[in-house]
Amino acid sequence: MKNPPAKPSQLITKEFARQLNVNYNNKKASLTARKSQKEDANAIWYSLEELENYIHYIKTNGAKDGYNVDGIRFYFGVYPDDEKHGEKAGLTTLFLVPTGKKIENNTAKIQSFALVQEAVSSDIQSLDPMNYGNIGRPPSLLY
């Protein structure tokens, strides 16, 4: 490999990841167990192809909407207790929302360069979030 990728600065140890997963299961499981006989998801999986397609979608459509897409925010959610959601009703989900900054025109950029540098990325409301990852099999997968 000519140019190996830089090691991401956000990496955590496997032990810490395991502890986060155990903490989530201990706290969430007690809440879910009281309400449902179903086992809740504790992990969500997306294929590389799904993620790459979503990234391409948000970059392309974000640019069309005048945004510089710079990330993805992951939100936890719970499906409504409604029969149309079938076996997912009342269970945990994870959905992705693109983030970015509105691109200013050249004049505004020059006048407010310092403000642009400090602007915080926000959720891009004009682009659709992504959901429906796979909880994997078996659903009781532990890290």
PDB file of C-alpha atoms in Angstrom:
ATOM      1  CA  MET A   1       0.000   0.000   0.000  1.00  0.00           C
ATOM      2  CA  LYS A   2       1.593   3.272  -1.125  1.00  0.00           C
ATOM      3  CA  ASN A   3      -0.274   5.703   1.113  1.00  0.00           C
ATOM      4  CA  PRO A   4      -1.806   3.939   4.096  1.00  0.00           C
ATOM      5  CA  PRO A   5      -4.637   5.871   5.755  1.00  0.00           C
ATOM      6  CA  ALA A   6      -3.816   7.933   8.822  1.00  0.00           C
ATOM      7  CA  LYS A   7      -4.836   6.326  12.091  1.00  0.00           C
ATOM      8  CA  PRO A   8      -8.117   7.962  13.198  1.00  0.00           C
ATOM      9  CA  SER A   9      -7.772  10.045  16.360  1.00  0.00           C
ATOM     10  CA  GLN A  10     -11.167   8.840  17.669  1.00  0.00           C
ATOM     11  CA  LEU A  11     -10.164   5.200  18.151  1.00  0.00           C
ATOM     12  CA  ILE A  12     -10.930   3.675  21.547  1.00  0.00           C
ATOM     13  CA  THR A  13      -9.715   0.441  23.091  1.00  0.00           C
ATOM     14  CA  LYS A  14     -11.720  -2.739  22.673  1.00  0.00           C
ATOM     15  CA  GLU A  15     -12.021  -2.867  26.472  1.00  0.00           C
ATOM     16  CA  PHE A  16     -13.584   0.600  26.626  1.00  0.00           C
ATOM     17  CA  ALA A  17     -15.935  -0.272  23.738  1.00  0.00           C
ATOM     18  CA  ARG A  18     -16.981  -3.412  25.615  1.00  0.00           C
ATOM     19  CA  GLN A  19     -17.609  -1.346  28.776  1.00  0.00           C
ATOM     20  CA  LEU A  20     -19.737   1.170  26.852  1.00  0.00           C
ATOM     21  CA  ASN A  21     -21.793  -1.689  25.383  1.00  0.00           C
ATOM     22  CA  VAL A  22     -22.240  -3.363  28.792  1.00  0.00           C
ATOM     23  CA  ASN A  23     -23.300  -0.037  30.333  1.00  0.00           C
ATOM     24  CA  TYR A  24     -25.828   0.527  27.542  1.00  0.00           C
ATOM     25  CA  ASN A  25     -27.215  -2.993  27.884  1.00  0.00           C
ATOM     26  CA  ASN A  26     -27.508  -2.712  31.680  1.00  0.00           C
ATOM     27  CA  LYS A  27     -29.277   0.655  31.593  1.00  0.00           C
ATOM     28  CA  LYS A  28     -31.439   0.141  28.497  1.00  0.00           C
ATOM     29  CA  ALA A  29     -32.305  -3.504  29.146  1.00  0.00           C
ATOM     30  CA  SER A  30     -33.914  -2.705  32.492  1.00  0.00           C
ATOM     31  CA  LEU A  31     -36.130  -0.081  30.849  1.00  0.00           C
ATOM     32  CA  THR A  32     -37.121  -2.274  27.911  1.00  0.00           C
ATOM     33  CA  ALA A  33     -37.694  -5.431  29.953  1.00  0.00           C
ATOM     34  CA  ARG A  34     -40.467  -3.753  31.939  1.00  0.00           C
ATOM     35  CA  LYS A  35     -42.336  -2.772  28.784  1.00  0.00           C
ATOM     36  CA  SER A  36     -41.760  -5.611  26.372  1.00  0.00           C
ATOM     37  CA  GLN A  37     -41.049  -9.288  26.069  1.00  0.00           C
ATOM     38  CA  LYS A  38     -38.845  -8.574  23.032  1.00  0.00           C
ATOM     39  CA  GLU A  39     -35.061  -8.334  23.170  1.00  0.00           C
ATOM     40  CA  ASP A  40     -33.842  -4.889  22.132  1.00  0.00           C
ATOM     41  CA  ALA A  41     -30.978  -4.148  19.763  1.00  0.00           C
ATOM     42  CA  ASN A  42     -27.640  -3.254  21.297  1.00  0.00           C
ATOM     43  CA  ALA A  43     -25.774  -2.884  18.005  1.00  0.00           C
ATOM     44  CA  ILE A  44     -26.706  -1.667  14.518  1.00  0.00           C
ATOM     45  CA  TRP A  45     -24.891  -2.757  11.350  1.00  0.00           C
ATOM     46  CA  TYR A  46     -24.713  -1.067   7.937  1.00  0.00           C
ATOM     47  CA  SER A  47     -22.829  -2.544   4.987  1.00  0.00           C
ATOM     48  CA  LEU A  48     -19.928  -0.559   3.534  1.00  0.00           C
ATOM     49  CA  GLU A  49     -21.938  -0.227   0.326  1.00  0.00           C
ATOM     50  CA  GLU A  50     -24.917   1.300   2.198  1.00  0.00           C
ATOM     51  CA  LEU A  51     -22.648   3.754   4.022  1.00  0.00           C
ATOM     52  CA  GLU A  52     -20.699   4.672   0.873  1.00  0.00           C
ATOM     53  CA  ASN A  53     -23.976   5.206  -1.020  1.00  0.00           C
ATOM     54  CA  TYR A  54     -25.320   7.410   1.783  1.00  0.00           C
ATOM     55  CA  ILE A  55     -22.111   9.441   1.915  1.00  0.00           C
ATOM     56  CA  HIS A  56     -22.255   9.930  -1.867  1.00  0.00           C
ATOM     57  CA  TYR A  57     -25.954  10.917  -1.597  1.00  0.00           C
ATOM     58  CA  ILE A  58     -25.411  13.514   1.138  1.00  0.00           C
ATOM     59  CA  LYS A  59     -22.287  15.034  -0.456  1.00  0.00           C
ATOM     60  CA  THR A  60     -23.953  15.321  -3.879  1.00  0.00           C
ATOM     61  CA  ASN A  61     -27.347  16.554  -2.698  1.00  0.00           C
ATOM     62  CA  GLY A  62     -25.866  18.699   0.060  1.00  0.00           C
ATOM     63  CA  ALA A  63     -23.781  20.568  -2.531  1.00  0.00           C
ATOM     64  CA  LYS A  64     -26.923  21.043  -4.667  1.00  0.00           C
ATOM     65  CA  ASP A  65     -28.648  22.525  -1.601  1.00  0.00           C
ATOM     66  CA  GLY A  66     -25.695  24.857  -0.948  1.00  0.00           C
ATOM     67  CA  TYR A  67     -24.022  22.968   1.905  1.00  0.00           C
ATOM     68  CA  ASN A  68     -20.487  21.824   2.560  1.00  0.00           C
ATOM     69  CA  VAL A  69     -21.284  18.425   4.083  1.00  0.00           C
ATOM     70  CA  ASP A  70     -18.664  17.670   6.721  1.00  0.00           C
ATOM     71  CA  GLY A  71     -19.976  14.808   8.834  1.00  0.00           C
ATOM     72  CA  ILE A  72     -22.728  12.515  10.010  1.00  0.00           C
ATOM     73  CA  ARG A  73     -24.456  12.725  13.395  1.00  0.00           C
ATOM     74  CA  PHE A  74     -25.754   9.420  14.797  1.00  0.00           C
ATOM     75  CA  TYR A  75     -29.002   9.598  16.773  1.00  0.00           C
ATOM     76  CA  PHE A  76     -30.577   6.946  18.964  1.00  0.00           C
ATOM     77  CA  GLY A  77     -34.306   6.502  18.537  1.00  0.00           C
ATOM     78  CA  VAL A  78     -37.143   4.197  19.541  1.00  0.00           C
ATOM     79  CA  TYR A  79     -39.740   2.985  17.056  1.00  0.00           C
ATOM     80  CA  PRO A  80     -43.330   3.944  17.936  1.00  0.00           C
ATOM     81  CA  ASP A  81     -45.459   1.297  19.649  1.00  0.00           C
ATOM     82  CA  ASP A  82     -47.496   0.875  16.496  1.00  0.00           C
ATOM     83  CA  GLU A  83     -48.345  -2.328  14.652  1.00  0.00           C
ATOM     84  CA  LYS A  84     -47.156  -0.881  11.331  1.00  0.00           C
ATOM     85  CA  HIS A  85     -43.590  -1.156  12.681  1.00  0.00           C
ATOM     86  CA  GLY A  86     -44.076  -4.883  13.308  1.00  0.00           C
ATOM     87  CA  GLU A  87     -41.437  -6.547  15.461  1.00  0.00           C
ATOM     88  CA  LYS A  88     -39.470  -3.259  15.676  1.00  0.00           C
ATOM     89  CA  ALA A  89     -42.267  -1.467  17.580  1.00  0.00           C
ATOM     90  CA  GLY A  90     -40.944  -0.018  20.848  1.00  0.00           C
ATOM     91  CA  LEU A  91     -37.349  -1.026  20.125  1.00  0.00           C
ATOM     92  CA  THR A  92     -34.129   0.970  19.747  1.00  0.00           C
ATOM     93  CA  THR A  93     -32.848   2.217  16.411  1.00  0.00           C
ATOM     94  CA  LEU A  94     -29.925   4.316  15.233  1.00  0.00           C
ATOM     95  CA  PHE A  95     -30.288   6.832  12.420  1.00  0.00           C
ATOM     96  CA  LEU A  96     -27.804   9.015  10.595  1.00  0.00           C
ATOM     97  CA  VAL A  97     -28.203  12.723   9.811  1.00  0.00           C
ATOM     98  CA  PRO A  98     -25.753  14.669   7.627  1.00  0.00           C
ATOM     99  CA  THR A  99     -24.123  17.783   9.058  1.00  0.00           C
ATOM    100  CA  GLY A 100     -22.507  20.738   7.355  1.00  0.00           C
ATOM    101  CA  LYS A 101     -22.322  24.453   6.853  1.00  0.00           C
ATOM    102  CA  LYS A 102     -24.192  26.591   4.364  1.00  0.00           C
ATOM    103  CA  ILE A 103     -21.818  27.821   1.678  1.00  0.00           C
ATOM    104  CA  GLU A 104     -21.749  31.625   1.553  1.00  0.00           C
ATOM    105  CA  ASN A 105     -21.345  33.532  -1.688  1.00  0.00           C
ATOM    106  CA  ASN A 106     -17.906  35.037  -2.348  1.00  0.00           C
ATOM    107  CA  THR A 107     -18.743  38.553  -1.112  1.00  0.00           C
ATOM    108  CA  ALA A 108     -20.205  37.271   2.144  1.00  0.00           C
ATOM    109  CA  LYS A 109     -17.224  34.939   2.574  1.00  0.00           C
ATOM    110  CA  ILE A 110     -14.745  37.789   2.374  1.00  0.00           C
ATOM    111  CA  GLN A 111     -16.756  40.001   4.730  1.00  0.00           C
ATOM    112  CA  SER A 112     -17.326  37.332   7.364  1.00  0.00           C
ATOM    113  CA  PHE A 113     -14.292  35.078   7.001  1.00  0.00           C
ATOM    114  CA  ALA A 114     -13.767  34.878  10.779  1.00  0.00           C
ATOM    115  CA  LEU A 115     -17.409  33.939  11.346  1.00  0.00           C
ATOM    116  CA  VAL A 116     -17.249  31.187   8.719  1.00  0.00           C
ATOM    117  CA  GLN A 117     -14.203  29.709  10.461  1.00  0.00           C
ATOM    118  CA  GLU A 118     -16.033  29.561  13.789  1.00  0.00           C
ATOM    119  CA  ALA A 119     -19.391  28.380  12.489  1.00  0.00           C
ATOM    120  CA  VAL A 120     -20.522  25.084  13.996  1.00  0.00           C
ATOM    121  CA  SER A 121     -21.795  22.349  11.727  1.00  0.00           C
ATOM    122  CA  SER A 122     -25.489  21.766  12.110  1.00  0.00           C
ATOM    123  CA  ASP A 123     -27.900  19.095  10.943  1.00  0.00           C
ATOM    124  CA  ILE A 124     -28.879  19.595   7.317  1.00  0.00           C
ATOM    125  CA  GLN A 125     -32.666  19.570   7.333  1.00  0.00           C
ATOM    126  CA  SER A 126     -33.073  19.380   3.545  1.00  0.00           C
ATOM    127  CA  LEU A 127     -31.456  15.918   3.305  1.00  0.00           C
ATOM    128  CA  ASP A 128     -33.102  12.698   4.437  1.00  0.00           C
ATOM    129  CA  PRO A 129     -31.687  10.799   7.422  1.00  0.00           C
ATOM    130  CA  MET A 130     -30.667   7.140   6.987  1.00  0.00           C
ATOM    131  CA  ASN A 131     -32.131   4.346   9.130  1.00  0.00           C
ATOM    132  CA  TYR A 132     -32.916   0.636   8.946  1.00  0.00           C
ATOM    133  CA  GLY A 133     -29.545  -0.869   9.666  1.00  0.00           C
ATOM    134  CA  ASN A 134     -29.439  -4.513  10.621  1.00  0.00           C
ATOM    135  CA  ILE A 135     -29.290  -5.494  14.296  1.00  0.00           C
ATOM    136  CA  GLY A 136     -27.371  -8.556  13.212  1.00  0.00           C
ATOM    137  CA  ARG A 137     -28.000 -12.141  14.116  1.00  0.00           C
ATOM    138  CA  PRO A 138     -28.381 -13.040  16.843  1.00  0.00           C
ATOM    139  CA  PRO A 139     -29.896  -9.789  18.177  1.00  0.00           C
ATOM    140  CA  SER A 140     -28.323 -10.459  21.575  1.00  0.00           C
ATOM    141  CA  LEU A 141     -24.868  -9.908  20.075  1.00  0.00           C
ATOM    142  CA  LEU A 142     -22.502  -8.521  22.701  1.00  0.00           C
ATOM    143  CA  TYR A 143     -19.357  -6.601  21.898  1.00  0.00           C
TER     144      TYR A 143
END
